[in-house]
PDB file of C-alpha atoms and ligand atoms in Angstrom:
ATOM      1  CA  MET V  74       4.304  41.598   7.486  1.00 43.00           C
ATOM      2  CA  ASP V  75       4.838  37.880   7.036  1.00 61.00           C
ATOM      3  CA  ASN V  76       3.977  36.950  10.606  1.00 70.00           C
ATOM      4  CA  THR V  77       2.683  33.732  12.090  1.00 75.00           C
ATOM      5  CA  ASP V  78      -0.696  35.258  12.932  1.00 79.00           C
ATOM      6  CA  GLN V  79      -1.519  35.542   9.245  1.00 91.00           C
ATOM      7  CA  TYR V  80      -1.229  31.804   8.826  1.00 96.00           C
ATOM      8  CA  LEU V  81      -2.276  30.088  12.026  1.00 97.00           C
ATOM      9  CA  LEU V  82      -5.652  29.955  13.637  1.00 97.00           C
ATOM     10  CA  ASN V  83      -5.448  28.542  17.112  1.00 97.00           C
ATOM     11  CA  PHE V  84      -8.815  26.974  17.805  1.00 97.00           C
ATOM     12  CA  LYS V  85      -9.258  25.090  21.073  1.00 96.00           C
ATOM     13  CA  GLY V  86      -5.523  24.671  21.463  1.00 97.00           C
ATOM     14  CA  TYR V  87      -4.762  23.395  17.988  1.00 98.00           C
ATOM     15  CA  ASN V  88      -3.303  25.261  14.984  1.00 98.00           C
ATOM     16  CA  PHE V  89      -5.281  25.372  11.738  1.00 98.00           C
ATOM     17  CA  ASP V  90      -4.214  26.841   8.417  1.00 97.00           C
ATOM     18  CA  LEU V  91      -5.995  30.188   8.634  1.00 96.00           C
ATOM     19  CA  PRO V  92      -6.132  31.068   4.902  1.00 94.00           C
ATOM     20  CA  VAL V  93      -8.001  27.872   4.035  1.00 93.00           C
ATOM     21  CA  VAL V  94      -9.993  26.861   7.091  1.00 95.00           C
ATOM     22  CA  ASP V  95     -13.702  27.547   7.516  1.00 91.00           C
ATOM     23  CA  VAL V  96     -14.123  28.841  11.046  1.00 92.00           C
ATOM     24  CA  ASP V  97     -17.915  28.397  11.083  1.00 93.00           C
ATOM     25  CA  PHE V  98     -17.429  24.769  10.196  1.00 94.00           C
ATOM     26  CA  LEU V  99     -14.982  24.343  13.080  1.00 96.00           C
ATOM     27  CA  GLU V 100     -17.504  25.762  15.517  1.00 95.00           C
ATOM     28  CA  ASN V 101     -19.909  22.964  14.632  1.00 94.00           C
ATOM     29  CA  LEU V 102     -17.398  20.206  14.033  1.00 95.00           C
ATOM     30  CA  GLU V 103     -18.118  18.298  17.202  1.00 95.00           C
ATOM     31  CA  ASP V 104     -21.690  17.689  16.066  1.00 96.00           C
ATOM     32  CA  PHE V 105     -20.911  16.958  12.435  1.00 97.00           C
ATOM     33  CA  GLU V 106     -22.994  13.874  11.738  1.00 96.00           C
ATOM     34  CA  ILE V 107     -20.977  10.717  11.227  1.00 97.00           C
ATOM     35  CA  ARG V 108     -22.350   7.774   9.257  1.00 97.00           C
ATOM     36  CA  ASP V 109     -21.444   4.223  10.205  1.00 97.00           C
ATOM     37  CA  ASP V 110     -19.797   3.637   6.850  1.00 97.00           C
ATOM     38  CA  ASP V 111     -17.726   6.845   6.787  1.00 98.00           C
ATOM     39  CA  VAL V 112     -13.993   6.342   6.415  1.00 98.00           C
ATOM     40  CA  PHE V 113     -11.418   8.845   7.670  1.00 98.00           C
ATOM     41  CA  ILE V 114      -7.723   9.161   6.958  1.00 98.00           C
ATOM     42  CA  VAL V 115      -6.080  10.919   9.884  1.00 98.00           C
ATOM     43  CA  THR V 116      -2.565  12.312   9.640  1.00 98.00           C
ATOM     44  CA  TYR V 117      -0.213  14.906  10.945  1.00 98.00           C
ATOM     45  CA  PRO V 118       0.662  17.080   7.885  1.00 98.00           C
ATOM     46  CA  LYS V 119       3.263  15.658   5.476  1.00 98.00           C
ATOM     47  CA  SER V 120       2.887  12.064   6.605  1.00 98.00           C
ATOM     48  CA  GLY V 121       1.420  10.688   3.378  1.00 98.00           C
ATOM     49  CA  THR V 122      -2.167  11.961   3.406  1.00 98.00           C
ATOM     50  CA  ILE V 123      -2.323  12.379  -0.365  1.00 97.00           C
ATOM     51  CA  TRP V 124      -1.038   8.837  -0.780  1.00 98.00           C
ATOM     52  CA  ALA V 125      -3.702   7.380   1.472  1.00 98.00           C
ATOM     53  CA  GLN V 126      -6.330   9.472  -0.345  1.00 97.00           C
ATOM     54  CA  GLN V 127      -5.246   7.908  -3.606  1.00 97.00           C
ATOM     55  CA  ILE V 128      -5.285   4.382  -2.176  1.00 98.00           C
ATOM     56  CA  LEU V 129      -8.749   4.816  -0.691  1.00 98.00           C
ATOM     57  CA  SER V 130     -10.126   6.360  -3.829  1.00 97.00           C
ATOM     58  CA  LEU V 131      -8.731   3.473  -5.869  1.00 97.00           C
ATOM     59  CA  ILE V 132     -10.147   0.889  -3.486  1.00 98.00           C
ATOM     60  CA  TYR V 133     -13.634   2.384  -3.448  1.00 97.00           C
ATOM     61  CA  PHE V 134     -14.064   3.590  -7.028  1.00 96.00           C
ATOM     62  CA  GLU V 135     -14.013   1.090  -9.855  1.00 94.00           C
ATOM     63  CA  GLY V 136     -13.953   4.005 -12.308  1.00 93.00           C
ATOM     64  CA  HIS V 137     -10.733   5.225 -10.745  1.00 93.00           C
ATOM     65  CA  ARG V 138      -9.066   1.821 -10.904  1.00 93.00           C
ATOM     66  CA  SER V 139     -10.069   1.319 -14.527  1.00 92.00           C
ATOM     67  CA  ARG V 140      -9.241   4.962 -15.398  1.00 90.00           C
ATOM     68  CA  THR V 141     -12.656   5.423 -16.941  1.00 91.00           C
ATOM     69  CA  GLU V 142     -13.659   8.324 -14.683  1.00 91.00           C
ATOM     70  CA  ILE V 143     -11.780  11.604 -14.460  1.00 90.00           C
ATOM     71  CA  VAL V 144     -12.335  12.792 -10.906  1.00 92.00           C
ATOM     72  CA  LYS V 145      -9.624  14.356  -8.802  1.00 92.00           C
ATOM     73  CA  THR V 146      -8.636  12.463  -5.675  1.00 93.00           C
ATOM     74  CA  ILE V 147      -9.311  15.533  -3.549  1.00 93.00           C
ATOM     75  CA  ASP V 148     -12.939  15.409  -4.697  1.00 95.00           C
ATOM     76  CA  ARG V 149     -13.287  11.738  -3.828  1.00 96.00           C
ATOM     77  CA  VAL V 150     -11.536  12.036  -0.487  1.00 97.00           C
ATOM     78  CA  PRO V 151     -11.905  15.670   0.590  1.00 97.00           C
ATOM     79  CA  PHE V 152     -10.391  17.281   3.645  1.00 97.00           C
ATOM     80  CA  LEU V 153     -12.939  17.664   6.403  1.00 97.00           C
ATOM     81  CA  GLU V 154     -11.642  20.936   7.856  1.00 96.00           C
ATOM     82  CA  TYR V 155     -10.125  22.319   4.642  1.00 95.00           C
ATOM     83  CA  ASN V 156     -13.105  21.995   2.347  1.00 94.00           C
ATOM     84  CA  ILE V 157     -11.563  23.985  -0.483  1.00 90.00           C
ATOM     85  CA  HIS V 158     -14.170  22.954  -3.065  1.00 93.00           C
ATOM     86  CA  LYS V 159     -17.003  23.849  -0.710  1.00 93.00           C
ATOM     87  CA  MET V 160     -18.560  20.445  -1.017  1.00 95.00           C
ATOM     88  CA  ASP V 161     -21.845  19.771   0.710  1.00 96.00           C
ATOM     89  CA  PHE V 162     -20.759  16.830   2.854  1.00 97.00           C
ATOM     90  CA  LEU V 163     -24.324  16.093   3.944  1.00 96.00           C
ATOM     91  CA  GLU V 164     -25.334  15.488   0.342  1.00 96.00           C
ATOM     92  CA  ARG V 165     -22.524  13.088  -0.423  1.00 97.00           C
ATOM     93  CA  PRO V 166     -23.504   9.494  -1.064  1.00 96.00           C
ATOM     94  CA  SER V 167     -22.240   6.792   1.265  1.00 97.00           C
ATOM     95  CA  PRO V 168     -19.682   5.592   1.862  1.00 97.00           C
ATOM     96  CA  ARG V 169     -18.123   9.008   2.370  1.00 98.00           C
ATOM     97  CA  LEU V 170     -14.345   9.183   2.428  1.00 98.00           C
ATOM     98  CA  PHE V 171     -12.564  12.020   4.237  1.00 98.00           C
ATOM     99  CA  CYS V 172      -9.131  13.033   5.349  1.00 98.00           C
ATOM    100  CA  THR V 173      -8.229  15.244   8.259  1.00 98.00           C
ATOM    101  CA  HIS V 174      -5.335  16.516  10.339  1.00 98.00           C
ATOM    102  CA  LEU V 175      -7.514  16.964  13.424  1.00 98.00           C
ATOM    103  CA  PRO V 176      -6.225  15.951  16.830  1.00 98.00           C
ATOM    104  CA  TYR V 177      -8.204  13.204  18.551  1.00 97.00           C
ATOM    105  CA  TYR V 178     -10.057  15.619  20.842  1.00 97.00           C
ATOM    106  CA  LEU V 179     -11.539  17.789  18.090  1.00 97.00           C
ATOM    107  CA  VAL V 180     -13.032  15.126  15.833  1.00 97.00           C
ATOM    108  CA  PRO V 181     -16.817  14.788  15.512  1.00 97.00           C
ATOM    109  CA  LYS V 182     -18.064  12.902  18.530  1.00 96.00           C
ATOM    110  CA  GLY V 183     -19.931  10.422  16.330  1.00 97.00           C
ATOM    111  CA  LEU V 184     -16.574   8.844  15.464  1.00 97.00           C
ATOM    112  CA  LYS V 185     -16.479   7.403  18.936  1.00 94.00           C
ATOM    113  CA  SER V 186     -19.367   5.074  18.081  1.00 90.00           C
ATOM    114  CA  LYS V 187     -16.482   2.983  16.688  1.00 86.00           C
ATOM    115  CA  LYS V 188     -18.413   2.105  13.542  1.00 93.00           C
ATOM    116  CA  ALA V 189     -16.871   4.577  11.151  1.00 97.00           C
ATOM    117  CA  LYS V 190     -13.312   3.591  10.299  1.00 98.00           C
ATOM    118  CA  ILE V 191     -10.136   5.602  10.738  1.00 98.00           C
ATOM    119  CA  ILE V 192      -6.763   4.986   9.145  1.00 98.00           C
ATOM    120  CA  TYR V 193      -3.982   6.858  10.915  1.00 98.00           C
ATOM    121  CA  ILE V 194      -0.852   7.249   8.783  1.00 98.00           C
ATOM    122  CA  TYR V 195       2.372   8.123  10.573  1.00 98.00           C
ATOM    123  CA  ARG V 196       5.876   8.781   9.322  1.00 98.00           C
ATOM    124  CA  ASN V 197       9.246   9.250  10.957  1.00 98.00           C
ATOM    125  CA  PRO V 198       9.185  12.849  12.158  1.00 98.00           C
ATOM    126  CA  LYS V 199      12.512  13.887  10.669  1.00 98.00           C
ATOM    127  CA  ASP V 200      11.124  13.174   7.216  1.00 98.00           C
ATOM    128  CA  VAL V 201       7.866  14.871   8.197  1.00 98.00           C
ATOM    129  CA  LEU V 202       9.906  17.898   9.211  1.00 98.00           C
ATOM    130  CA  THR V 203      11.881  17.877   5.963  1.00 98.00           C
ATOM    131  CA  SER V 204       8.798  17.502   3.807  1.00 98.00           C
ATOM    132  CA  TYR V 205       7.035  20.200   5.828  1.00 98.00           C
ATOM    133  CA  PHE V 206       9.943  22.640   5.519  1.00 98.00           C
ATOM    134  CA  HIS V 207       9.712  22.453   1.730  1.00 97.00           C
ATOM    135  CA  PHE V 208       5.947  22.475   1.620  1.00 97.00           C
ATOM    136  CA  SER V 209       5.513  25.525   3.824  1.00 97.00           C
ATOM    137  CA  ASN V 210       8.002  27.397   1.676  1.00 97.00           C
ATOM    138  CA  LEU V 211       6.159  26.315  -1.441  1.00 96.00           C
ATOM    139  CA  ILE V 212       2.572  27.246  -0.738  1.00 95.00           C
ATOM    140  CA  LEU V 213       1.211  30.714  -0.154  1.00 94.00           C
ATOM    141  CA  ALA V 214      -1.173  29.520   2.525  1.00 94.00           C
ATOM    142  CA  MET V 215       1.710  28.745   4.899  1.00 96.00           C
ATOM    143  CA  GLN V 216       4.452  30.821   6.436  1.00 95.00           C
ATOM    144  CA  ALA V 217       7.799  30.480   4.670  1.00 96.00           C
ATOM    145  CA  THR V 218      11.030  30.222   6.645  1.00 96.00           C
ATOM    146  CA  ASN V 219      14.552  31.201   5.649  1.00 94.00           C
ATOM    147  CA  ASN V 220      16.267  27.986   6.558  1.00 97.00           C
ATOM    148  CA  MET V 221      15.886  24.621   8.235  1.00 98.00           C
ATOM    149  CA  GLU V 222      17.029  25.931  11.601  1.00 98.00           C
ATOM    150  CA  GLU V 223      14.191  28.432  11.659  1.00 97.00           C
ATOM    151  CA  PHE V 224      11.663  25.829  10.622  1.00 98.00           C
ATOM    152  CA  LEU V 225      13.010  23.263  13.086  1.00 98.00           C
ATOM    153  CA  GLU V 226      12.413  25.707  15.935  1.00 97.00           C
ATOM    154  CA  LYS V 227       8.856  26.321  14.808  1.00 97.00           C
ATOM    155  CA  PHE V 228       8.195  22.603  14.383  1.00 98.00           C
ATOM    156  CA  LEU V 229       9.562  21.769  17.826  1.00 98.00           C
ATOM    157  CA  ASP V 230       7.469  24.568  19.344  1.00 97.00           C
ATOM    158  CA  GLY V 231       4.347  23.354  17.568  1.00 97.00           C
ATOM    159  CA  LYS V 232       3.999  26.741  15.844  1.00 97.00           C
ATOM    160  CA  VAL V 233       2.886  25.137  12.599  1.00 97.00           C
ATOM    161  CA  VAL V 234      -0.378  23.880  11.165  1.00 98.00           C
ATOM    162  CA  GLY V 235      -1.076  20.677  13.071  1.00 98.00           C
ATOM    163  CA  SER V 236       0.639  21.943  16.246  1.00 98.00           C
ATOM    164  CA  LEU V 237       3.066  19.524  17.881  1.00 98.00           C
ATOM    165  CA  TRP V 238       3.788  16.320  16.012  1.00 98.00           C
ATOM    166  CA  PHE V 239       4.530  14.580  19.329  1.00 98.00           C
ATOM    167  CA  ASP V 240       1.105  15.411  20.772  1.00 98.00           C
ATOM    168  CA  HIS V 241      -0.738  14.433  17.625  1.00 98.00           C
ATOM    169  CA  ILE V 242       0.579  10.896  17.390  1.00 98.00           C
ATOM    170  CA  ARG V 243       0.860  10.242  21.117  1.00 98.00           C
ATOM    171  CA  ASN V 244      -2.719  11.197  21.805  1.00 98.00           C
ATOM    172  CA  TRP V 245      -4.252   9.451  18.829  1.00 98.00           C
ATOM    173  CA  TYR V 246      -2.459   6.341  19.985  1.00 98.00           C
ATOM    174  CA  LYS V 247      -3.345   6.824  23.626  1.00 98.00           C
ATOM    175  CA  TYR V 248      -7.058   7.162  22.860  1.00 98.00           C
ATOM    176  CA  ARG V 249      -7.086   4.561  20.085  1.00 98.00           C
ATOM    177  CA  HIS V 250      -9.552   2.347  21.966  1.00 97.00           C
ATOM    178  CA  ASP V 251     -12.185   5.068  21.631  1.00 97.00           C
ATOM    179  CA  PHE V 252     -12.100   4.616  17.868  1.00 98.00           C
ATOM    180  CA  ASN V 253     -12.151   1.967  15.160  1.00 98.00           C
ATOM    181  CA  ILE V 254      -8.653   2.741  14.000  1.00 98.00           C
ATOM    182  CA  LEU V 255      -5.815   1.195  12.011  1.00 98.00           C
ATOM    183  CA  PHE V 256      -2.286   2.599  12.353  1.00 98.00           C
ATOM    184  CA  MET V 257      -0.232   2.455   9.161  1.00 98.00           C
ATOM    185  CA  MET V 258       3.372   3.479   8.783  1.00 98.00           C
ATOM    186  CA  TYR V 259       4.474   5.491   5.746  1.00 98.00           C
ATOM    187  CA  GLU V 260       7.775   3.619   5.585  1.00 98.00           C
ATOM    188  CA  GLU V 261       6.045   0.252   5.543  1.00 97.00           C
ATOM    189  CA  MET V 262       3.847   1.454   2.714  1.00 98.00           C
ATOM    190  CA  LYS V 263       6.949   2.560   0.891  1.00 98.00           C
ATOM    191  CA  MET V 264       8.765  -0.719   1.429  1.00 97.00           C
ATOM    192  CA  ASP V 265       5.835  -2.986   0.659  1.00 98.00           C
ATOM    193  CA  LEU V 266       2.944  -1.180  -0.981  1.00 98.00           C
ATOM    194  CA  ARG V 267       1.141  -4.356  -1.956  1.00 98.00           C
ATOM    195  CA  SER V 268       0.950  -5.719   1.587  1.00 98.00           C
ATOM    196  CA  SER V 269      -0.039  -2.286   2.847  1.00 98.00           C
ATOM    197  CA  VAL V 270      -2.901  -1.992   0.369  1.00 98.00           C
ATOM    198  CA  LEU V 271      -4.036  -5.470   1.386  1.00 98.00           C
ATOM    199  CA  LYS V 272      -3.934  -4.515   5.052  1.00 98.00           C
ATOM    200  CA  ILE V 273      -5.947  -1.357   4.372  1.00 98.00           C
ATOM    201  CA  SER V 274      -8.524  -3.094   2.188  1.00 98.00           C
ATOM    202  CA  HIS V 275      -8.905  -5.848   4.747  1.00 98.00           C
ATOM    203  CA  PHE V 276      -9.509  -3.303   7.505  1.00 98.00           C
ATOM    204  CA  LEU V 277     -12.094  -1.613   5.295  1.00 98.00           C
ATOM    205  CA  GLU V 278     -13.714  -4.979   4.561  1.00 97.00           C
ATOM    206  CA  LYS V 279     -13.243  -4.302   0.863  1.00 96.00           C
ATOM    207  CA  GLU V 280     -11.557  -7.431  -0.371  1.00 92.00           C
ATOM    208  CA  LEU V 281      -9.930  -6.864  -3.753  1.00 96.00           C
ATOM    209  CA  SER V 282      -9.501  -9.339  -6.575  1.00 97.00           C
ATOM    210  CA  GLU V 283      -5.925  -9.975  -7.661  1.00 97.00           C
ATOM    211  CA  GLU V 284      -6.499  -7.815 -10.721  1.00 97.00           C
ATOM    212  CA  ASP V 285      -7.954  -4.929  -8.708  1.00 97.00           C
ATOM    213  CA  LEU V 286      -5.165  -5.146  -6.188  1.00 98.00           C
ATOM    214  CA  GLU V 287      -2.627  -4.845  -8.986  1.00 97.00           C
ATOM    215  CA  ALA V 288      -4.454  -1.813 -10.374  1.00 97.00           C
ATOM    216  CA  VAL V 289      -4.479  -0.091  -6.969  1.00 98.00           C
ATOM    217  CA  VAL V 290      -0.804  -0.769  -6.294  1.00 98.00           C
ATOM    218  CA  LYS V 291       0.245   0.338  -9.738  1.00 97.00           C
ATOM    219  CA  GLN V 292      -1.612   3.632  -9.586  1.00 97.00           C
ATOM    220  CA  ALA V 293      -0.513   4.389  -6.039  1.00 98.00           C
ATOM    221  CA  THR V 294       3.237   4.371  -6.682  1.00 98.00           C
ATOM    222  CA  PHE V 295       5.039   7.680  -6.323  1.00 97.00           C
ATOM    223  CA  THR V 296       5.996   7.834 -10.000  1.00 97.00           C
ATOM    224  CA  ASN V 297       2.505   7.167 -11.259  1.00 96.00           C
ATOM    225  CA  MET V 298       0.890   9.575  -8.844  1.00 96.00           C
ATOM    226  CA  LYS V 299       3.356  12.305  -9.656  1.00 96.00           C
ATOM    227  CA  SER V 300       2.488  12.174 -13.334  1.00 94.00           C
ATOM    228  CA  ASP V 301      -1.267  11.798 -12.807  1.00 93.00           C
ATOM    229  CA  PRO V 302      -3.080  15.166 -12.779  1.00 90.00           C
ATOM    230  CA  LYS V 303      -5.993  13.637 -10.831  1.00 89.00           C
ATOM    231  CA  ALA V 304      -3.641  12.587  -8.051  1.00 92.00           C
ATOM    232  CA  ASN V 305      -0.718  15.015  -7.894  1.00 92.00           C
ATOM    233  CA  TYR V 306      -2.453  18.218  -6.691  1.00 91.00           C
ATOM    234  CA  ASN V 307      -0.425  20.313  -9.175  1.00 91.00           C
ATOM    235  CA  ASP V 308      -3.537  22.015 -10.382  1.00 89.00           C
ATOM    236  CA  ILE V 309      -4.839  22.777  -6.901  1.00 90.00           C
ATOM    237  CA  LEU V 310      -1.512  24.169  -5.786  1.00 90.00           C
ATOM    238  CA  ARG V 311      -1.007  26.363  -8.839  1.00 89.00           C
ATOM    239  CA  ASN V 312      -4.524  27.554  -9.439  1.00 89.00           C
ATOM    240  CA  GLU V 313      -6.313  27.389  -6.106  1.00 90.00           C
ATOM    241  CA  VAL V 314      -3.936  27.532  -3.152  1.00 89.00           C
ATOM    242  CA  GLY V 315      -1.107  29.385  -4.927  1.00 93.00           C
ATOM    243  CA  THR V 316       2.630  28.695  -4.805  1.00 95.00           C
ATOM    244  CA  ARG V 317       5.792  30.745  -4.309  1.00 95.00           C
ATOM    245  CA  TYR V 318       7.809  28.772  -6.840  1.00 93.00           C
ATOM    246  CA  ASP V 319       7.398  25.915  -9.290  1.00 91.00           C
ATOM    247  CA  GLY V 320       7.508  23.000  -6.837  1.00 92.00           C
ATOM    248  CA  HIS V 321       5.427  19.897  -6.348  1.00 93.00           C
ATOM    249  CA  PHE V 322       3.263  18.354  -3.671  1.00 93.00           C
ATOM    250  CA  MET V 323       4.732  15.047  -4.830  1.00 96.00           C
ATOM    251  CA  ARG V 324       8.270  16.112  -3.975  1.00 97.00           C
ATOM    252  CA  LYS V 325      10.531  13.075  -3.433  1.00 97.00           C
ATOM    253  CA  GLY V 326       8.553  10.401  -1.635  1.00 97.00           C
ATOM    254  CA  VAL V 327      11.525   8.675  -0.048  1.00 97.00           C
ATOM    255  CA  ILE V 328      12.646   7.457   3.365  1.00 98.00           C
ATOM    256  CA  GLY V 329      15.533   9.288   5.016  1.00 98.00           C
ATOM    257  CA  ASP V 330      15.652  12.520   3.017  1.00 98.00           C
ATOM    258  CA  TRP V 331      16.183  14.331   6.335  1.00 98.00           C
ATOM    259  CA  LYS V 332      19.832  13.314   6.107  1.00 97.00           C
ATOM    260  CA  ASN V 333      20.204  15.770   3.245  1.00 97.00           C
ATOM    261  CA  TYR V 334      18.793  18.668   5.232  1.00 98.00           C
ATOM    262  CA  LEU V 335      19.579  18.322   8.935  1.00 98.00           C
ATOM    263  CA  THR V 336      23.042  18.987  10.259  1.00 98.00           C
ATOM    264  CA  VAL V 337      24.477  16.450  12.692  1.00 98.00           C
ATOM    265  CA  GLU V 338      23.840  18.910  15.508  1.00 98.00           C
ATOM    266  CA  GLN V 339      20.206  19.465  14.474  1.00 98.00           C
ATOM    267  CA  SER V 340      19.637  15.753  14.122  1.00 98.00           C
ATOM    268  CA  GLU V 341      21.091  15.038  17.560  1.00 98.00           C
ATOM    269  CA  ARG V 342      19.035  17.816  19.102  1.00 98.00           C
ATOM    270  CA  PHE V 343      15.966  16.286  17.511  1.00 98.00           C
ATOM    271  CA  ASP V 344      16.934  12.851  18.851  1.00 98.00           C
ATOM    272  CA  ARG V 345      17.243  14.139  22.399  1.00 98.00           C
ATOM    273  CA  ILE V 346      13.789  15.704  22.277  1.00 98.00           C
ATOM    274  CA  PHE V 347      12.351  12.649  20.575  1.00 98.00           C
ATOM    275  CA  GLN V 348      13.765  10.339  23.226  1.00 97.00           C
ATOM    276  CA  ARG V 349      12.347  12.465  25.997  1.00 97.00           C
ATOM    277  CA  LYS V 350       8.913  12.954  24.485  1.00 97.00           C
ATOM    278  CA  MET V 351       8.437   9.505  22.993  1.00 97.00           C
ATOM    279  CA  LYS V 352       9.773   7.532  25.890  1.00 94.00           C
ATOM    280  CA  ASP V 353       7.583   4.438  26.394  1.00 94.00           C
ATOM    281  CA  PHE V 354       5.784   5.023  23.088  1.00 97.00           C
ATOM    282  CA  PRO V 355       5.275   1.558  21.617  1.00 97.00           C
ATOM    283  CA  LEU V 356       5.072   2.248  17.872  1.00 97.00           C
ATOM    284  CA  LYS V 357       8.410   1.956  16.130  1.00 95.00           C
ATOM    285  CA  PHE V 358       9.783   4.286  13.467  1.00 97.00           C
ATOM    286  CA  ILE V 359      11.940   3.684  10.428  1.00 97.00           C
ATOM    287  CA  TRP V 360      14.404   6.526   9.905  1.00 97.00           C
ATOM    288  CA  ASP V 361      16.360   5.283   6.954  1.00 95.00           C
ATOM    289  CA  VAL V 362      16.569   2.549   4.376  1.00 89.00           C
ATOM    290  CA  LYS V 363      19.348   0.147   5.226  1.00 74.00           C
ATOM    291  CA  LYS V 364      21.722  -0.417   2.347  1.00 57.00           C
ATOM    292  CA  GLU V 365      23.139  -3.893   1.822  1.00 45.00           C
TER     293      GLU V 365
HETATM  294  P1  A3P P 269       8.029  14.422   0.498  1.00 87.09           P
HETATM  295  O1  A3P P 269       7.874  15.901   0.619  1.00 87.09           O
HETATM  296  O2  A3P P 269       9.049  13.879   1.471  1.00 87.09           O
HETATM  297  O3  A3P P 269       8.308  13.985  -0.888  1.00 87.09           O
HETATM  298  P2  A3P P 269       0.915  14.777   2.808  1.00 87.09           P
HETATM  299  O4  A3P P 269       0.005  14.330   1.732  1.00 87.09           O
HETATM  300  O5  A3P P 269       0.527  14.271   4.147  1.00 87.09           O
HETATM  301  O6  A3P P 269       1.121  16.244   2.773  1.00 87.09           O
HETATM  302  O7  A3P P 269       2.335  14.077   2.528  1.00 87.09           O
HETATM  303  C1  A3P P 269       3.107  14.445   1.420  1.00 87.09           C
HETATM  304  C2  A3P P 269       4.356  13.586   1.402  1.00 87.09           C
HETATM  305  O8  A3P P 269       4.008  12.242   1.008  1.00 87.09           O
HETATM  306  C3  A3P P 269       5.377  14.089   0.392  1.00 87.09           C
HETATM  307  O9  A3P P 269       6.661  13.749   0.941  1.00 87.09           O
HETATM  308  C4  A3P P 269       5.025  13.230  -0.815  1.00 87.09           C
HETATM  309  O10 A3P P 269       6.021  13.142  -1.793  1.00 87.09           O
HETATM  310  C5  A3P P 269       4.787  11.899  -0.112  1.00 87.09           C
HETATM  311  N1  A3P P 269       4.034  10.951  -0.974  1.00 87.09           N
HETATM  312  C6  A3P P 269       2.866  11.151  -1.593  1.00 87.09           C
HETATM  313  N2  A3P P 269       2.529  10.089  -2.343  1.00 87.09           N
HETATM  314  C7  A3P P 269       3.518   9.177  -2.191  1.00 87.09           C
HETATM  315  C8  A3P P 269       3.755   7.882  -2.731  1.00 87.09           C
HETATM  316  N3  A3P P 269       2.928   7.300  -3.598  1.00 87.09           N
HETATM  317  N4  A3P P 269       4.884   7.233  -2.345  1.00 87.09           N
HETATM  318  C9  A3P P 269       5.754   7.807  -1.488  1.00 87.09           C
HETATM  319  N5  A3P P 269       5.582   9.038  -0.955  1.00 87.09           N
HETATM  320  C10 A3P P 269       4.479   9.724  -1.299  1.00 87.09           C
END
């Protein structure tokens, strides 16, 4: 009954979340018209998409920074392939902000003009795995698993939405010169949010005043996002996507939570695969916060 086929749509070699994806849209994705001032957040699931959505929304919308406008982040920075509010993207005023989990080879070809900007957020994959394990058990649109071992197997086989983490990051990095792209690390954002926001705003050529920068940083912290109904997705999860229990999209937001969920054996197995698959990969990862 609860089988993988109910949840995954394999389209051109990549797994989409079947209950929420619009297949007709996928068919025409390659030709989706890109504007020069479009901005895309690209992530593998559970790498901090919602966080980057919040940061972008705060950077671009004065009314968000000043809290004078009540618009949900998802409506300011919608998912391209999971357009749950059925927004007419062609009607949206510029600059349009989007997020996506697409692999490099499925994105609209207009992105290769290198004018539109892409921010790729990546996170150490053991924390991605841990976050993903909880998330797929939480929401009805994903297949639940009985334990971490079961989920780990699925993750390492790429039998999850987003397919293989290793392929996603490796290929986006490999083909980075085809795009106008900035790579940002979740852990760096966590350790120094202010510098990260500055780096992002600089890349977007949206220089912020000191006051605006403060407002962005303040409203993009985990604690503030978790308690902000515009930012925390609680409403969407409960009332639109549906959940299996009373959990949160904004779960813990920390570095190194994998240590609480992976056994030593699982962690070492992961390390062996990581070392094999990510050999020669130049980006570094932060797996834990060093304690003094
Ligand atoms: P955890 O489940 O480890 O808590 P995505 O949006 O790609 O699905 O990523 C969700 C993950 O990012 C969740 O991880 C969530 O808590 C974390 N996250 C979201 N906003 C954050 C923030 N402001 N600071 C730190 N982590 C954040």
